[in-house]
CSV table of C-alpha atoms and ligand atoms in Angstrom, one decimal:
chain,number,residue,atom,x,y,z
J,1,MET,CA,57.1,126.3,4.6
J,2,MET,CA,59.3,129.4,4.4
J,3,ASN,CA,62.7,129.0,2.8
J,4,TYR,CA,65.0,130.7,5.3
J,5,LYS,CA,68.4,132.0,4.4
J,6,ILE,CA,70.9,131.4,7.2
J,7,VAL,CA,74.4,133.0,7.0
J,8,ILE,CA,77.2,131.3,8.9
J,9,ALA,CA,80.0,133.8,9.7
J,10,ASP,CA,82.3,131.6,11.9
J,11,PRO,CA,83.1,127.9,11.5
J,12,ILE,CA,80.5,125.5,13.0
J,13,SER,CA,80.4,121.8,12.7
J,14,LYS,CA,79.1,120.0,9.7
J,15,LYS,CA,76.4,118.4,11.9
J,16,GLY,CA,75.0,121.9,12.7
J,17,MET,CA,74.9,122.9,9.0
J,18,LEU,CA,73.2,119.6,8.1
J,19,TYR,CA,70.6,120.1,10.8
J,20,LEU,CA,69.6,123.4,9.2
J,21,GLN,CA,69.7,122.0,5.6
J,22,GLU,CA,67.5,119.1,6.7
J,23,LYS,CA,65.0,121.7,7.9
J,24,GLY,CA,64.9,123.1,4.4
J,25,ALA,CA,67.0,126.2,5.1
J,26,THR,CA,69.4,127.7,2.6
J,27,VAL,CA,72.7,127.8,4.4
J,28,VAL,CA,75.4,130.2,3.2
J,29,ASP,CA,78.8,129.3,4.7
J,30,LEU,CA,81.0,132.4,4.9
J,31,SER,CA,83.3,131.1,7.6
J,32,SER,CA,86.3,131.5,5.4
J,33,GLU,CA,85.2,134.7,3.5
J,34,ASP,CA,85.9,138.3,4.3
J,35,LYS,CA,83.7,141.0,5.9
J,36,GLN,CA,82.5,142.5,2.6
J,37,ARG,CA,81.0,139.1,1.6
J,38,LEU,CA,79.2,139.0,4.9
J,39,LEU,CA,77.9,142.5,4.4
J,40,ASP,CA,76.6,141.5,0.9
J,41,GLU,CA,75.1,138.2,1.9
J,42,ILE,CA,73.5,139.4,5.2
J,43,SER,CA,71.3,142.0,3.4
J,44,ASP,CA,68.5,139.4,2.7
J,45,ALA,CA,69.4,136.8,5.3
J,46,ASP,CA,66.9,135.6,8.0
J,47,ALA,CA,69.5,134.5,10.5
J,48,LEU,CA,73.1,134.9,11.3
J,49,ILE,CA,75.3,132.4,13.2
J,50,VAL,CA,78.6,133.5,14.9
J,51,ARG,CA,81.0,132.1,17.4
J,52,SER,CA,83.4,134.7,18.9
J,53,ARG,CA,85.5,135.8,15.9
J,54,THR,CA,82.8,137.9,14.1
J,55,LYS,CA,81.8,141.0,15.9
J,56,VAL,CA,78.1,141.7,15.3
J,57,THR,CA,78.3,145.5,15.2
J,58,ARG,CA,75.8,148.2,14.2
J,59,GLU,CA,77.2,148.2,10.7
J,60,ILE,CA,76.4,144.5,10.3
J,61,ILE,CA,73.0,144.8,11.9
J,62,ASP,CA,72.1,147.8,9.7
J,63,ALA,CA,73.2,145.9,6.5
J,64,ALA,CA,70.8,143.1,7.4
J,65,LYS,CA,67.4,144.2,6.2
J,66,ASN,CA,65.6,141.0,6.9
J,67,LEU,CA,67.4,139.6,9.9
J,68,LYS,CA,65.2,137.9,12.6
J,69,VAL,CA,67.7,136.0,14.7
J,70,ILE,CA,71.4,136.2,15.6
J,71,ALA,CA,72.7,133.0,17.1
J,72,ARG,CA,75.9,132.8,19.2
J,73,SER,CA,77.4,129.3,19.4
J,74,GLY,CA,78.4,129.5,23.0
J,75,VAL,CA,77.5,131.3,26.2
J,76,GLY,CA,78.9,134.8,26.3
J,77,LEU,CA,77.2,137.5,24.1
J,78,ASP,CA,80.0,140.1,24.4
J,79,ASN,CA,80.8,140.1,20.6
J,80,ILE,CA,77.2,141.0,19.7
J,81,ASP,CA,75.6,144.4,20.1
J,82,VAL,CA,72.6,142.8,21.8
J,83,LYS,CA,71.0,146.1,22.8
J,84,TYR,CA,71.0,147.4,19.2
J,85,ALA,CA,69.8,144.0,17.8
J,86,LYS,CA,66.9,144.0,20.2
J,87,GLU,CA,66.0,147.6,19.3
J,88,LYS,CA,65.7,146.4,15.7
J,89,GLY,CA,63.5,143.5,16.8
J,90,ILE,CA,66.1,140.9,16.2
J,91,LYS,CA,66.2,137.9,18.6
J,92,VAL,CA,69.5,136.8,20.0
J,93,VAL,CA,70.0,133.2,21.1
J,94,ASN,CA,72.9,131.2,22.5
J,95,ALA,CA,73.8,127.9,24.1
J,96,VAL,CA,73.8,127.9,27.9
J,97,GLU,CA,73.4,124.2,28.9
J,98,ALA,CA,75.9,122.4,26.8
J,99,PRO,CA,79.1,124.1,28.0
J,100,ALA,CA,78.4,123.4,31.7
J,101,ASN,CA,79.8,119.8,31.9
J,102,ALA,CA,83.0,120.6,30.1
J,103,VAL,CA,83.7,123.7,32.2
J,104,ALA,CA,83.0,121.7,35.4
J,105,GLU,CA,85.3,118.9,34.2
J,106,LEU,CA,88.1,121.5,33.8
J,107,VAL,CA,87.4,122.8,37.3
J,108,LEU,CA,87.8,119.2,38.6
J,109,GLY,CA,91.0,118.9,36.8
J,110,PHE,CA,92.2,122.2,38.2
J,111,ILE,CA,91.3,121.1,41.8
J,112,LEU,CA,93.3,117.9,41.5
J,113,ALA,CA,96.2,119.6,39.7
J,114,LEU,CA,96.4,122.3,42.4
J,115,VAL,CA,96.3,120.2,45.5
J,116,ARG,CA,98.6,117.4,44.0
J,117,ASN,CA,100.9,119.9,42.2
J,118,ILE,CA,100.7,117.8,39.0
J,119,PRO,CA,102.0,120.5,36.6
J,120,ARG,CA,104.9,121.4,38.9
J,121,ALA,CA,105.9,117.8,39.5
J,122,ASP,CA,105.8,117.2,35.7
J,123,SER,CA,107.8,120.2,34.8
J,124,LEU,CA,110.5,119.4,37.5
J,125,LEU,CA,110.8,115.9,36.3
J,126,LYS,CA,111.1,117.0,32.7
J,127,LYS,CA,114.0,119.2,33.8
J,128,GLY,CA,115.6,116.1,35.4
J,129,GLU,CA,114.6,116.7,39.0
J,130,TRP,CA,113.1,113.7,40.9
J,131,ALA,CA,111.3,116.2,43.3
J,132,LYS,CA,109.6,113.6,45.4
J,133,SER,CA,110.1,115.2,48.8
J,134,LYS,CA,109.5,118.7,47.5
J,135,ILE,CA,106.1,117.8,46.1
J,136,ALA,CA,105.2,115.7,49.2
J,137,LYS,CA,105.7,118.7,51.4
J,138,ILE,CA,103.2,120.9,49.5
J,139,SER,CA,100.5,118.4,48.4
J,140,HIS,CA,97.1,117.8,50.1
J,141,SER,CA,94.3,115.3,50.0
J,142,LEU,CA,90.8,116.4,49.1
J,143,ASN,CA,88.9,114.2,51.5
J,144,GLY,CA,87.4,116.4,54.2
J,145,LYS,CA,88.5,119.7,52.7
J,146,THR,CA,86.0,122.5,52.2
J,147,LEU,CA,85.2,123.7,48.7
J,148,GLY,CA,83.6,127.2,48.5
J,149,ILE,CA,81.6,127.8,45.3
J,150,ILE,CA,80.9,131.4,44.5
J,151,GLY,CA,78.0,131.6,42.0
J,152,TYR,CA,76.0,128.3,42.3
J,153,GLY,CA,74.5,128.2,38.8
J,154,ARG,CA,74.8,125.6,36.1
J,155,ILE,CA,78.5,125.1,36.3
J,156,GLY,CA,78.8,125.7,40.1
J,157,ARG,CA,76.2,123.1,40.8
J,158,LYS,CA,78.0,120.4,38.8
J,159,VAL,CA,81.3,121.1,40.4
J,160,GLY,CA,79.5,120.9,43.8
J,161,GLN,CA,78.0,117.5,43.0
J,162,TRP,CA,81.3,116.0,41.9
J,163,ALA,CA,83.2,117.5,44.8
J,164,LYS,CA,80.9,115.8,47.3
J,165,MET,CA,81.7,112.5,45.6
J,166,LEU,CA,85.3,113.2,46.3
J,167,GLY,CA,84.5,113.5,50.0
J,168,MET,CA,84.7,117.3,50.1
J,169,GLU,CA,82.4,119.5,52.2
J,170,VAL,CA,80.7,121.9,49.9
J,171,ILE,CA,79.5,125.4,50.8
J,172,ALA,CA,78.2,128.0,48.3
J,173,TYR,CA,77.5,131.7,48.1
J,174,ASP,CA,75.0,133.1,45.6
J,175,VAL,CA,72.8,136.2,45.4
J,176,ILE,CA,69.7,133.9,45.0
J,177,PRO,CA,68.4,131.3,47.5
J,178,LEU,CA,69.9,127.9,46.9
J,179,ALA,CA,68.7,124.3,47.4
J,180,GLY,CA,70.7,121.1,47.9
J,181,VAL,CA,73.8,122.8,49.3
J,182,GLU,CA,74.9,124.6,52.5
J,183,GLN,CA,74.4,128.3,51.5
J,184,VAL,CA,76.6,130.7,53.5
J,185,ASP,CA,77.3,134.4,53.3
J,186,LEU,CA,80.4,135.5,51.4
J,187,ASP,CA,82.4,136.3,54.5
J,188,GLU,CA,81.8,132.8,56.0
J,189,LEU,CA,82.7,131.2,52.7
J,190,LEU,CA,86.0,133.1,52.6
J,191,GLN,CA,86.8,132.1,56.1
J,192,ARG,CA,85.9,128.4,55.8
J,193,ALA,CA,86.9,127.3,52.3
J,194,ASP,CA,90.2,125.5,51.5
J,195,ILE,CA,89.6,125.8,47.8
J,196,ILE,CA,87.5,128.6,46.2
J,197,THR,CA,86.0,128.3,42.7
J,198,ILE,CA,84.4,131.3,41.0
J,199,HIS,CA,81.4,130.8,38.7
J,200,VAL,CA,79.7,134.2,38.7
J,201,PRO,CA,78.7,136.0,35.4
J,202,LEU,CA,80.6,139.2,34.5
J,203,LEU,CA,78.3,142.0,35.5
J,204,GLU,CA,78.9,145.5,36.8
J,205,SER,CA,78.4,144.1,40.3
J,206,THR,CA,81.0,141.3,39.8
J,207,ARG,CA,83.7,143.3,37.9
J,208,GLY,CA,86.7,143.5,40.1
J,209,MET,CA,84.8,141.6,42.9
J,210,PHE,CA,87.8,139.5,43.8
J,211,ASN,CA,90.3,142.1,45.1
J,212,LYS,CA,92.5,142.6,48.1
J,213,ASN,CA,89.6,143.0,50.5
J,214,LEU,CA,88.3,139.5,49.7
J,215,PHE,CA,91.7,137.9,49.4
J,216,GLU,CA,92.5,139.3,52.9
J,217,LYS,CA,89.6,137.4,54.4
J,218,MET,CA,90.5,134.1,52.9
J,219,LYS,CA,92.2,131.3,54.8
J,220,ASP,CA,96.0,131.2,54.7
J,221,GLY,CA,97.1,128.9,51.9
J,222,VAL,CA,93.8,128.8,50.1
J,223,TYR,CA,93.6,127.6,46.5
J,224,LEU,CA,91.7,129.8,44.0
J,225,ILE,CA,90.1,128.8,40.7
J,226,ASN,CA,88.6,131.0,38.1
J,227,THR,CA,86.9,129.7,35.0
J,228,SER,CA,84.2,132.4,34.8
J,229,ARG,CA,85.4,135.7,33.3
J,230,GLY,CA,88.8,137.4,33.8
J,231,PRO,CA,87.7,140.8,34.8
J,232,VAL,CA,86.0,139.5,38.0
J,233,ILE,CA,89.5,139.3,39.5
J,234,LYS,CA,91.8,142.3,40.1
J,235,GLU,CA,94.9,140.6,38.7
J,236,GLU,CA,97.3,143.1,40.3
J,237,ASP,CA,95.9,142.2,43.7
J,238,LEU,CA,95.9,138.5,43.0
J,239,LYS,CA,99.7,138.7,42.1
J,240,VAL,CA,100.4,140.3,45.5
J,241,TYR,CA,98.5,137.5,47.4
J,242,LEU,CA,100.1,134.7,45.3
J,243,LYS,CA,103.5,136.2,46.0
J,244,ASN,CA,103.0,136.5,49.8
J,245,GLY,CA,101.6,132.9,50.0
J,246,LYS,CA,98.2,133.9,51.4
J,247,ILE,CA,96.9,132.2,48.2
J,248,ALA,CA,98.9,129.0,47.9
J,249,ALA,CA,98.2,128.7,44.2
J,250,ALA,CA,95.6,129.6,41.5
J,251,ALA,CA,94.3,128.0,38.4
J,252,LEU,CA,93.0,130.4,35.8
J,253,ASP,CA,91.3,129.8,32.5
J,254,VAL,CA,90.2,133.4,31.9
J,255,PHE,CA,92.1,136.6,32.0
J,256,MET,CA,91.7,140.4,32.0
J,257,ASN,CA,93.4,140.6,28.6
J,258,GLU,CA,92.7,137.8,26.2
J,259,PRO,CA,94.5,136.6,24.2
J,260,ASN,CA,97.4,138.4,25.7
J,261,PRO,CA,97.2,137.8,29.5
J,262,ASP,CA,99.6,139.4,32.0
J,263,ARG,CA,102.8,137.5,31.5
J,264,ASP,CA,104.0,138.1,35.1
J,265,LEU,CA,100.8,136.4,36.3
J,266,VAL,CA,100.8,133.4,34.0
J,267,GLU,CA,104.5,132.7,34.5
J,268,MET,CA,104.2,132.5,38.3
J,269,GLU,CA,105.3,129.1,39.7
J,270,ASN,CA,102.1,128.8,41.7
J,271,VAL,CA,99.7,129.6,38.8
J,272,ILE,CA,98.2,127.1,36.4
J,273,ALA,CA,97.0,129.0,33.3
J,274,THR,CA,95.0,127.8,30.4
J,275,PRO,CA,93.8,129.8,27.3
J,276,HIS,CA,90.0,129.9,27.9
J,277,ILE,CA,89.5,126.3,27.1
J,278,GLY,CA,86.6,125.7,29.5
J,279,SER,CA,84.1,124.4,27.0
J,280,LEU,CA,86.6,123.4,24.3
J,281,THR,CA,86.2,119.6,24.1
J,282,ILE,CA,85.2,118.0,20.8
J,283,GLU,CA,82.0,116.6,22.4
J,284,ALA,CA,81.1,119.9,24.1
J,285,GLN,CA,81.6,121.9,20.9
J,286,ASP,CA,79.3,119.5,19.1
J,287,ALA,CA,76.7,119.8,21.8
J,288,ILE,CA,77.0,123.6,21.9
J,289,THR,CA,76.5,123.8,18.1
J,290,MET,CA,73.4,121.6,18.3
J,291,GLU,CA,71.9,123.5,21.2
J,292,THR,CA,72.5,126.7,19.3
J,293,MET,CA,71.0,125.4,16.1
J,294,LYS,CA,67.9,124.2,17.9
J,295,ASN,CA,67.4,127.5,19.7
J,296,LEU,CA,68.0,129.4,16.5
J,297,TRP,CA,65.4,127.3,14.6
J,298,MET,CA,62.9,127.7,17.5
J,299,ALA,CA,63.4,131.5,17.5
J,300,LEU,CA,63.2,131.6,13.7
J,301,THR,CA,60.0,129.6,13.3
J,302,ASN,CA,58.7,131.0,16.6
J,303,ASN,CA,57.5,127.6,17.9
J,304,SER,CA,58.7,124.9,20.2
J,305,GLU,CA,59.6,122.5,17.4
J,306,THR,CA,63.1,121.3,18.3
J,307,GLY,CA,63.4,118.7,15.5
J,308,LYS,CA,65.3,116.2,17.6
L,401,NAD,P1,74.7,130.6,35.5
L,401,NAD,O1,74.0,131.9,35.1
L,401,NAD,O2,74.0,129.3,35.4
L,401,NAD,O3,75.2,130.8,37.1
L,401,NAD,C1,75.7,132.0,37.6
L,401,NAD,C2,75.3,132.1,39.1
L,401,NAD,O4,76.0,133.2,39.6
L,401,NAD,C3,73.8,132.3,39.3
L,401,NAD,O5,73.3,131.4,40.2
L,401,NAD,C4,73.8,133.8,39.8
L,401,NAD,O6,72.7,134.0,40.7
L,401,NAD,C5,75.1,133.9,40.5
L,401,NAD,N1,75.5,135.2,40.7
L,401,NAD,C6,75.3,136.4,40.0
L,401,NAD,N2,75.9,137.4,40.6
L,401,NAD,C7,76.5,137.0,41.7
L,401,NAD,C8,77.2,137.6,42.7
L,401,NAD,N3,77.5,138.9,42.7
L,401,NAD,N4,77.7,136.8,43.7
L,401,NAD,C9,77.4,135.5,43.8
L,401,NAD,N5,76.7,134.9,42.8
L,401,NAD,C10,76.2,135.6,41.8
L,401,NAD,O7,76.1,130.6,34.7
L,401,NAD,P2,77.0,129.4,34.4
L,401,NAD,O8,76.5,128.8,33.1
L,401,NAD,O9,77.2,128.5,35.6
L,401,NAD,O10,78.4,130.2,34.0
L,401,NAD,C11,79.1,130.7,35.1
L,401,NAD,C12,80.3,131.5,34.5
L,401,NAD,O11,81.1,130.7,33.7
L,401,NAD,C13,79.9,132.7,33.6
L,401,NAD,O12,80.7,133.8,33.9
L,401,NAD,C14,80.2,132.2,32.2
L,401,NAD,O13,80.5,133.3,31.3
L,401,NAD,C15,81.4,131.4,32.5
L,401,NAD,N6,81.8,130.4,31.4
L,401,NAD,C16,83.1,130.2,31.1
L,401,NAD,C17,83.4,129.3,30.2
L,401,NAD,C18,84.9,129.0,29.9
L,401,NAD,O14,85.2,128.6,28.8
L,401,NAD,N7,85.8,129.2,30.8
L,401,NAD,C19,82.5,128.6,29.5
L,401,NAD,C20,81.1,128.8,29.8
L,401,NAD,C21,80.8,129.7,30.8
């Protein structure tokens, strides 16, 4: 068997490293080293593992004379020059299944936090206000409400299943035919949904998709959730519709500018904001690492051995 050299550029769990070592690979952990060490070590490496800190640029790819696989422990590949890697015949793998549950759980948390005003009630009480009647006037039950899911992929489907269990009516819009859900066109979704949750990928066609034209068509007092990618929303437009109350409240895990999101937006009273934590649970991180390692090993050995 080949003795593969695998360079780890960003921290991954011990379990992930052990998996590779048990396969007989030589694992070089550079997660706390500088870029020069990476450039030196990558020259004869067979595979490179990154999360989001390391930017896999042309410089790094050119320094790697023997590289066969780049593995990103997570979904998005925006920190990797995928086009250049592919030109050089290097495979790029990631983990797409493992984050879905954790992101869907956050969405569920957002739905409940929005309609029951949990963060607002908590912060008022901490300031000494027993805001019982204030909260009662702006809170809603979920049973019978309509959830509109835009982008009915891995995460959207999970959110849909769980929302049905909460007694919600679920409608979905997607660019592909869907099964197991009432599929509607975008206009109908915007008109019918009490809560809208966005799960589209960031593509040229979805960049800025959620702008004043769409907000205008939504129900008065709608709740909006975005855990996909920040740039799918025009934040300037969103602020206008949050201010005028057309959108009752929004829960956002992703922003145009990360890690420095628009302060005016995140500080609004009717915004719940979290720092891109969708897949960041201890269990999900472990699962993402293992999915990535298995995909990496498969790509490296070019077979379907997953070594469970
Ligand atoms: P997925 O590929 O399984 O599903 C995306 C769905 O969107 C597909 O069904 C696709 O057909 C649909 N779609 C594409 N373009 C569309 C459009 N213009 N209009 C409507 N639907 C469209 O993806 P997923 O795993 O469910 O992830 C969804 C999003 O969540 C992605 O943007 C991903 O980057 C993001 N994400 C965020 C976090 C986080 O930490 N917040 C973690 C993981 C994934």
